[in-house]
mmCIF file of C-alpha atoms in Angstrom:
data_model
loop_
_atom_site.group_PDB
_atom_site.id
_atom_site.type_symbol
_atom_site.label_atom_id
_atom_site.label_comp_id
_atom_site.label_asym_id
_atom_site.label_seq_id
_atom_site.Cartn_x
_atom_site.Cartn_y
_atom_site.Cartn_z
ATOM 1 C CA UNK A 14 0.044 27.145 -21.284
ATOM 2 C CA UNK A 15 -3.233 26.083 -19.533
ATOM 3 C CA UNK A 16 -3.858 29.125 -17.416
ATOM 4 C CA UNK A 17 -3.585 31.171 -20.572
ATOM 5 C CA UNK A 18 -5.723 28.921 -22.856
ATOM 6 C CA UNK A 19 -9.195 30.579 -21.590
ATOM 7 C CA UNK A 20 -7.721 34.039 -22.876
ATOM 8 C CA UNK A 21 -7.188 32.999 -26.362
ATOM 9 C CA UNK A 22 -5.308 30.551 -28.735
ATOM 10 C CA UNK A 23 -2.010 29.668 -27.093
ATOM 11 C CA UNK A 24 0.906 28.332 -29.082
ATOM 12 C CA UNK A 25 3.791 27.193 -26.818
ATOM 13 C CA UNK A 26 7.093 25.924 -27.133
ATOM 14 C CA UNK A 27 8.997 23.509 -25.100
ATOM 15 C CA UNK A 28 13.107 23.000 -25.199
ATOM 16 C CA UNK A 29 12.723 20.318 -27.728
ATOM 17 C CA UNK A 30 10.625 22.915 -30.025
ATOM 18 C CA UNK A 31 12.675 25.933 -29.647
ATOM 19 C CA UNK A 32 16.396 26.403 -28.593
ATOM 20 C CA UNK A 33 16.660 29.554 -26.815
ATOM 21 C CA UNK A 34 20.358 29.757 -27.330
ATOM 22 C CA UNK A 35 19.872 29.606 -30.924
ATOM 23 C CA UNK A 36 18.806 33.324 -31.976
ATOM 24 C CA UNK A 37 17.732 32.119 -35.400
ATOM 25 C CA UNK A 38 15.078 30.030 -34.004
ATOM 26 C CA UNK A 39 13.506 32.667 -31.863
ATOM 27 C CA UNK A 40 13.355 34.613 -34.949
ATOM 28 C CA UNK A 41 11.823 32.171 -37.132
ATOM 29 C CA UNK A 42 9.324 31.139 -34.474
ATOM 30 C CA UNK A 43 7.844 34.521 -33.701
ATOM 31 C CA UNK A 44 7.867 35.592 -37.254
ATOM 32 C CA UNK A 45 5.927 32.181 -38.155
ATOM 33 C CA UNK A 46 3.747 32.422 -35.096
ATOM 34 C CA UNK A 47 3.067 36.498 -35.435
ATOM 35 C CA UNK A 48 1.769 36.488 -31.590
ATOM 36 C CA UNK A 49 -0.304 39.513 -30.309
ATOM 37 C CA UNK A 50 1.422 38.670 -26.908
ATOM 38 C CA UNK A 51 4.516 36.930 -26.127
ATOM 39 C CA UNK A 52 4.941 35.505 -22.893
ATOM 40 C CA UNK A 53 8.635 34.328 -21.961
ATOM 41 C CA UNK A 54 8.387 31.968 -19.075
ATOM 42 C CA UNK A 55 11.689 30.283 -20.036
ATOM 43 C CA UNK A 56 15.186 30.802 -18.116
ATOM 44 C CA UNK A 57 18.208 29.101 -17.240
ATOM 45 C CA UNK A 58 17.429 28.497 -13.906
ATOM 46 C CA UNK A 59 19.945 25.958 -12.753
ATOM 47 C CA UNK A 60 21.891 28.412 -10.366
ATOM 48 C CA UNK A 61 24.669 25.962 -9.686
ATOM 49 C CA UNK A 62 24.964 24.879 -13.350
ATOM 50 C CA UNK A 63 24.760 28.816 -14.616
ATOM 51 C CA UNK A 64 27.857 29.942 -12.381
ATOM 52 C CA UNK A 65 30.012 27.173 -14.340
ATOM 53 C CA UNK A 66 28.463 27.730 -17.625
ATOM 54 C CA UNK A 67 28.123 31.364 -17.877
ATOM 55 C CA UNK A 68 27.906 31.703 -21.680
ATOM 56 C CA UNK A 69 24.860 29.177 -21.632
ATOM 57 C CA UNK A 70 23.174 31.310 -18.883
ATOM 58 C CA UNK A 71 23.563 34.523 -20.616
ATOM 59 C CA UNK A 72 22.644 33.065 -24.065
ATOM 60 C CA UNK A 73 19.239 31.929 -22.737
ATOM 61 C CA UNK A 74 18.655 34.816 -19.760
ATOM 62 C CA UNK A 75 20.048 37.836 -21.663
ATOM 63 C CA UNK A 76 20.510 37.228 -25.577
ATOM 64 C CA UNK A 77 17.623 35.434 -26.014
ATOM 65 C CA UNK A 78 15.499 37.856 -24.133
ATOM 66 C CA UNK A 79 16.846 40.630 -26.514
ATOM 67 C CA UNK A 80 16.017 38.652 -29.417
ATOM 68 C CA UNK A 81 12.511 38.088 -28.156
ATOM 69 C CA UNK A 82 12.172 41.792 -27.562
ATOM 70 C CA UNK A 83 13.259 42.794 -31.130
ATOM 71 C CA UNK A 84 11.011 40.336 -32.820
ATOM 72 C CA UNK A 85 7.948 41.219 -30.563
ATOM 73 C CA UNK A 86 8.649 44.946 -31.575
ATOM 74 C CA UNK A 87 8.858 43.701 -35.332
ATOM 75 C CA UNK A 88 5.571 41.947 -34.919
ATOM 76 C CA UNK A 89 4.064 44.553 -32.815
ATOM 77 C CA UNK A 90 3.300 42.073 -29.989
ATOM 78 C CA UNK A 91 3.342 42.696 -26.360
ATOM 79 C CA UNK A 92 6.173 40.804 -24.267
ATOM 80 C CA UNK A 93 5.510 39.627 -21.006
ATOM 81 C CA UNK A 94 8.387 38.058 -19.025
ATOM 82 C CA UNK A 95 7.403 35.802 -16.311
ATOM 83 C CA UNK A 96 9.756 35.635 -13.439
ATOM 84 C CA UNK A 97 9.366 33.234 -10.324
ATOM 85 C CA UNK A 98 11.149 33.517 -6.893
ATOM 86 C CA UNK A 99 14.581 33.043 -8.232
ATOM 87 C CA UNK A 100 14.428 36.448 -9.764
ATOM 88 C CA UNK A 101 12.324 37.933 -7.039
ATOM 89 C CA UNK A 102 11.524 37.246 -3.556
ATOM 90 C CA UNK A 103 7.698 37.304 -3.828
ATOM 91 C CA UNK A 104 6.916 39.534 -0.652
ATOM 92 C CA UNK A 105 6.145 42.697 -2.659
ATOM 93 C CA UNK A 106 2.312 43.372 -2.485
ATOM 94 C CA UNK A 107 1.925 45.238 -5.806
ATOM 95 C CA UNK A 108 3.441 43.922 -9.262
ATOM 96 C CA UNK A 109 7.150 44.215 -10.038
ATOM 97 C CA UNK A 110 8.512 46.711 -12.128
ATOM 98 C CA UNK A 111 11.816 46.967 -14.093
ATOM 99 C CA UNK A 112 13.403 49.218 -11.439
ATOM 100 C CA UNK A 113 12.717 46.615 -8.659
ATOM 101 C CA UNK A 114 15.911 44.811 -7.328
ATOM 102 C CA UNK A 115 16.380 41.023 -8.338
ATOM 103 C CA UNK A 116 17.177 38.820 -5.489
ATOM 104 C CA UNK A 117 20.557 37.699 -7.166
#
């Protein structure tokens, strides 16, 4: 959030303000803010817990992202997924693309 602030107004939601497991909350947030750019920096990253809670992990890491994509399209916003080393290994010298294999 702080890194993006110099680029313009930033409206950020934390876990308390937006439950990604509830699609209607995502819809309401995107439609109320109507962003030009939507950055998704959230994920269910507790790998050990996710293996025991696959529905919760899927809700946040897959279903929520699909809702964000649809809502970004609806308001004509650019959707930027933000991944960390839990998705990619970080050794590539160029930006990662959709076709790159994740580490898990």
